[in-house]
Amino acid sequence: MARVAVVTGGTRGIGEAISVALKNAGYKVAANYAGNEERAKGFTQRTGIAAYKWDVASFEECVAGIKKVEAELGPVDVIVNNAGITRDATMRKMNRQNWDEVMDTNLGGCFNMCKAAWEGMLARGFGRIVNIGSINGQAGQYGQVNYAAAKSGIHGFTKALSQEGASKGITVTAIAPGYIDTDMVAAVPPEVLAKIVAKIPVGRLGKAEEIARGVLFLVADEGGFITGSTMSINGGQHMY
Ligand code: CAA
């Protein structure tokens, strides 16, 4: 039986590439999205992957979302916590709402999704959870105290939860992407981005598919001994 995978923020950017790679590898995929109906519709038409709308920042919506996916596709074996937003601003300009939105989505979303699926994974003795962190959670970034704190939190979350899943057949890992060619990175002011790219030893932005490749490796049934670890995919920009 094909394993069922849920990818949050799975209809755009890195998430879209992950959803497609999982489908091509034989998984039954549910791509979650929060708001962009048009993009989600286009995504489903192009890929044939079902899109499910809920906000990962809402615990109740995550519980209901997992239930719906399980009713339609089957028990959830794989969760890729990819949904993430930025509200970049220097400390002087960042407000409390900028902080809360990023923490609630990027880090709170990981808790909500894992909590909603955890009992089922425990009962079946199998689970693969991959959390998408960031180079900016490892190294920090100017104008991103909220995002860096949330992404850094993801790495601690991963190490802690992996210890609870280890003897139960559930692995919990993270990927820390560097700067990938997506809408999120395209929103960085061009002169700032040029300086960042100049510091990437590989000499270019990463591709979303290059992150998806790492996810496939980590979620494989054969990956049972890989847990608690972070895979950095960043073109050599930060060695951690
Ligand atoms: N290091 C040092 N100084 C910096 C800097 C940096 N990285 N970035 C900006 N500054 C300086 C500027 O040179 C400027 O200095 P002066 O006032 O002396 O001229 C000052 O900070 C203010 O810069 P801005 O004019 O850009 O100020 P702003 O308030 O309009 O914007 C900012 C500030 C929001 C931080 C903006 O520079 C920005 O968006 N930077 C990009 C942040 C970034 O890299 N985000 C990553 C998004 S992609 C992502 O998050 C995906 C992932 O996981 C990798």
Coordinates of C-alpha atoms and ligand atoms in Angstrom, one line a residue:
M1 CA 0.0 0.0 0.0
A2 CA 1.2 3.4 -0.9
R3 CA 2.1 5.6 2.1
V4 CA 0.2 8.8 2.7
A5 CA 2.1 12.0 3.0
V6 CA 0.9 15.5 4.0
V7 CA 3.0 18.4 2.9
T8 CA 2.1 21.8 4.5
G9 CA 2.4 24.7 2.2
G10 CA 2.5 22.0 -0.4
T11 CA 1.1 23.8 -3.4
R12 CA 3.9 26.5 -3.9
G13 CA 7.6 26.9 -3.9
I14 CA 9.6 24.3 -2.0
G15 CA 6.4 22.6 -0.9
E16 CA 5.2 22.1 -4.4
A17 CA 8.5 20.4 -5.4
I18 CA 8.2 18.2 -2.4
S19 CA 4.6 17.2 -3.1
V20 CA 5.5 16.4 -6.7
A21 CA 8.6 14.4 -5.8
L22 CA 6.6 12.3 -3.3
K23 CA 3.9 11.6 -5.8
N24 CA 6.4 10.6 -8.4
A25 CA 8.0 8.3 -5.8
G26 CA 4.6 6.5 -5.3
Y27 CA 3.3 8.3 -2.2
K28 CA -0.4 9.4 -1.9
V29 CA 0.0 13.1 -1.3
A30 CA -2.1 15.7 0.3
A31 CA -0.9 19.2 -0.3
N32 CA -2.0 21.6 2.3
Y33 CA -2.3 25.3 1.6
A34 CA -3.5 28.3 3.7
G35 CA -4.9 31.0 1.3
N36 CA -3.9 31.2 -2.3
E37 CA -6.9 29.5 -3.9
E38 CA -5.8 30.3 -7.5
R39 CA -2.3 28.8 -7.1
A40 CA -3.8 25.7 -5.3
K41 CA -6.3 25.1 -8.2
G42 CA -3.6 25.5 -10.8
F43 CA -1.4 23.1 -8.8
T44 CA -4.0 20.4 -8.6
Q45 CA -4.8 20.7 -12.3
R46 CA -1.1 20.5 -13.2
T47 CA -0.1 17.7 -10.9
G48 CA -3.3 15.7 -10.1
I49 CA -2.4 16.1 -6.4
A50 CA -5.3 17.0 -4.0
A51 CA -5.0 20.3 -2.2
Y52 CA -6.5 20.8 1.3
K53 CA -7.1 24.2 2.8
W54 CA -6.3 24.9 6.4
D55 CA -4.2 27.2 8.5
V56 CA -1.3 25.4 10.2
A57 CA -1.3 28.1 12.9
S58 CA -4.7 26.8 14.1
F59 CA -4.5 23.6 16.1
E60 CA -8.2 22.9 15.6
E61 CA -7.8 23.2 11.8
C62 CA -4.8 20.9 11.8
V63 CA -6.8 18.2 13.7
A64 CA -9.7 18.5 11.3
G65 CA -7.3 18.6 8.3
I66 CA -5.6 15.4 9.3
K67 CA -8.9 13.7 9.9
K68 CA -10.2 14.7 6.4
V69 CA -7.0 13.5 4.7
E70 CA -7.2 10.2 6.7
A71 CA -10.8 9.7 5.6
E72 CA -10.0 10.4 2.0
L73 CA -6.5 8.9 1.5
G74 CA -5.8 6.7 4.5
P75 CA -3.7 6.9 7.7
V76 CA -1.0 9.6 7.5
D77 CA 2.5 8.1 7.6
V78 CA 4.6 11.1 6.5
I79 CA 4.4 14.7 7.5
V80 CA 6.5 17.4 5.9
N81 CA 6.2 20.6 7.9
N82 CA 7.1 23.1 5.2
A83 CA 4.6 25.9 5.6
G84 CA 6.4 29.1 6.4
I85 CA 6.0 32.9 6.1
T86 CA 8.3 35.9 6.5
R87 CA 7.6 39.2 8.0
D88 CA 11.1 40.7 7.7
A89 CA 11.9 43.9 9.5
T90 CA 14.6 45.3 11.7
M91 CA 13.9 45.2 15.4
R92 CA 13.1 48.9 15.3
K93 CA 10.3 48.3 12.8
M94 CA 9.1 44.8 13.8
N95 CA 5.9 44.8 15.7
R96 CA 4.4 42.2 18.0
Q97 CA 2.0 41.0 15.2
N98 CA 5.0 40.3 12.9
W99 CA 6.5 38.2 15.7
D100 CA 3.4 36.3 16.5
E101 CA 2.4 35.5 12.9
V102 CA 5.8 34.0 12.1
M103 CA 6.1 32.0 15.4
D104 CA 2.5 30.7 15.1
T105 CA 2.9 29.6 11.5
N106 CA 6.5 28.4 11.2
L107 CA 7.0 26.9 14.7
G108 CA 3.4 26.5 16.1
G109 CA 2.5 24.8 12.8
C110 CA 5.0 22.0 13.5
F111 CA 3.6 21.4 16.9
N112 CA 0.0 21.4 15.6
M113 CA 0.6 19.0 12.8
C114 CA 2.7 16.6 14.8
K115 CA 0.3 16.6 17.7
A116 CA -2.6 15.9 15.3
A117 CA -0.9 12.9 13.7
W118 CA 1.3 11.6 16.6
E119 CA -1.2 9.1 18.2
G120 CA -1.9 7.5 14.9
M121 CA 1.8 7.1 14.1
L122 CA 2.4 5.6 17.5
A123 CA -0.5 3.2 17.2
R124 CA 0.8 2.0 13.8
G125 CA 4.5 2.0 14.8
F126 CA 5.6 4.0 11.9
G127 CA 6.1 7.6 11.0
R128 CA 8.3 10.0 9.1
I129 CA 8.3 13.7 10.0
V130 CA 10.5 16.2 8.2
N131 CA 10.6 19.8 9.4
I132 CA 11.8 22.4 7.0
G133 CA 14.1 24.7 9.0
S134 CA 16.4 27.3 7.4
I135 CA 20.0 28.4 7.1
N136 CA 18.7 31.6 8.8
G137 CA 17.7 29.5 11.8
Q138 CA 21.2 28.2 12.0
A139 CA 23.1 31.4 11.3
G140 CA 20.6 34.2 12.0
Q141 CA 19.8 36.9 9.5
Y142 CA 19.6 40.7 9.7
G143 CA 15.9 41.7 9.7
Q144 CA 14.7 38.3 10.7
V145 CA 14.6 37.9 14.5
N146 CA 11.1 36.4 14.3
Y147 CA 11.9 34.0 11.4
A148 CA 15.4 33.0 12.7
A149 CA 13.9 32.3 16.2
A150 CA 11.1 30.2 14.7
K151 CA 13.4 28.3 12.4
S152 CA 16.0 27.8 15.1
G153 CA 13.1 26.5 17.3
I154 CA 12.3 23.9 14.6
H155 CA 15.8 22.5 15.0
G156 CA 15.3 22.1 18.8
F157 CA 11.8 20.7 18.3
T158 CA 13.2 18.1 15.9
K159 CA 15.9 16.9 18.3
A160 CA 13.4 16.7 21.2
L161 CA 10.6 14.9 19.4
S162 CA 13.0 12.5 17.7
Q163 CA 13.8 11.2 21.1
E164 CA 10.2 10.4 21.8
G165 CA 9.7 8.7 18.5
A166 CA 13.0 6.8 18.3
S167 CA 11.8 3.5 19.9
K168 CA 8.4 3.7 18.2
G169 CA 9.3 3.6 14.6
I170 CA 8.9 7.3 14.1
T171 CA 11.8 9.4 12.8
V172 CA 11.8 13.2 13.1
T173 CA 14.4 15.0 11.0
A174 CA 14.9 18.5 9.6
I175 CA 16.2 20.0 6.4
A176 CA 17.8 23.5 6.6
P177 CA 17.6 25.0 3.1
G178 CA 19.8 27.9 2.1
Y179 CA 18.5 30.5 -0.4
I180 CA 16.2 28.8 -2.9
D181 CA 14.7 30.3 -6.0
T182 CA 11.2 30.8 -4.7
D183 CA 8.7 33.7 -4.3
M184 CA 9.9 34.1 -0.7
V185 CA 13.4 34.8 -1.8
A186 CA 12.3 36.9 -4.7
A187 CA 10.7 39.2 -2.1
V188 CA 14.2 40.1 -0.8
P189 CA 15.3 43.5 -2.1
P190 CA 17.5 42.8 -5.2
E191 CA 20.6 44.6 -3.9
V192 CA 20.4 42.6 -0.7
L193 CA 19.9 39.3 -2.5
A194 CA 22.8 40.0 -4.9
K195 CA 25.1 40.3 -1.8
I196 CA 23.7 37.1 -0.4
V197 CA 24.2 35.1 -3.6
A198 CA 27.8 36.4 -3.9
K199 CA 28.4 34.5 -0.6
I200 CA 27.1 31.1 -1.8
P201 CA 30.1 29.0 -2.8
V202 CA 28.1 27.1 -5.4
G203 CA 27.4 30.5 -7.0
R204 CA 23.7 30.4 -7.5
L205 CA 20.4 30.1 -5.7
G206 CA 19.2 26.5 -4.9
K207 CA 16.3 24.9 -6.7
A208 CA 13.2 23.7 -4.9
E209 CA 13.8 20.2 -6.4
E210 CA 17.1 20.1 -4.6
I211 CA 15.3 20.3 -1.3
A212 CA 12.7 17.8 -2.4
R213 CA 15.5 15.3 -3.1
G214 CA 16.6 15.5 0.5
V215 CA 13.0 15.0 1.8
L216 CA 12.7 11.8 -0.3
F217 CA 15.9 10.5 1.2
L218 CA 14.7 11.2 4.8
V219 CA 11.1 9.8 4.5
A220 CA 12.1 6.5 2.9
D221 CA 11.1 3.3 4.8
E222 CA 14.8 2.5 4.8
G223 CA 15.5 5.7 6.8
G224 CA 14.7 4.3 10.2
F225 CA 18.2 5.0 11.6
I226 CA 18.3 8.6 10.6
T227 CA 16.5 10.6 13.3
G228 CA 17.1 13.9 15.1
S229 CA 19.4 15.1 12.4
T230 CA 19.4 18.2 10.2
M231 CA 20.4 18.0 6.6
S232 CA 21.8 21.3 5.4
I233 CA 21.2 22.0 1.7
N234 CA 22.6 25.4 1.1
G235 CA 25.3 25.4 -1.7
G236 CA 28.0 25.5 1.0
Q237 CA 26.9 28.9 2.3
H238 CA 26.9 27.8 6.0
M239 CA 28.6 24.7 7.3
Y240 CA 26.9 23.5 10.4
Ligands
CAA1 N1 23.7 43.1 7.1 C1 24.1 44.3 7.5 N2 23.4 45.4 7.2 C2 22.3 45.3 6.6 C3 21.8 44.0 6.1 C4 22.6 42.9 6.3 N3 22.3 41.7 5.9 N4 20.7 44.2 5.4 C5 20.4 45.5 5.5 N5 21.3 46.2 6.2 C6 21.4 47.6 6.4 C7 21.3 48.4 5.2 O1 22.6 48.5 4.5 C8 20.9 49.7 5.8 O2 22.0 50.4 6.3 P1 22.1 52.0 6.3 O3 20.8 52.5 7.1 O4 23.3 52.3 7.1 O5 22.1 52.4 4.9 C9 20.0 49.3 6.9 O6 20.3 48.0 7.2 C10 18.5 49.4 6.6 O7 18.3 48.6 5.4 P2 17.1 48.8 4.5 O8 17.1 50.1 3.8 O9 17.0 47.6 3.6 O10 15.9 48.8 5.6 P3 14.5 48.3 5.5 O11 13.9 48.6 6.8 O12 13.8 48.9 4.3 O13 14.7 46.8 5.3 C11 15.2 44.5 5.8 C12 15.4 46.0 6.2 C13 13.7 44.1 6.0 C14 16.1 43.7 6.7 C15 15.6 44.3 4.3 O14 16.9 44.7 4.2 C16 15.4 42.9 3.9 O15 14.4 42.4 3.5 N6 16.5 42.1 4.0 C17 16.5 40.7 3.6 C18 16.4 39.8 4.8 C19 16.5 38.4 4.3 O16 17.6 37.9 3.9 N7 15.4 37.6 4.4 C20 15.4 36.3 3.9 C21 14.2 36.0 3.2 S1 14.2 34.5 2.4 C22 14.1 33.3 3.6 O17 13.9 33.6 4.7 C23 14.2 31.9 3.1 C24 15.2 31.2 3.9 O18 14.9 30.4 4.8 C25 16.6 31.4 3.5

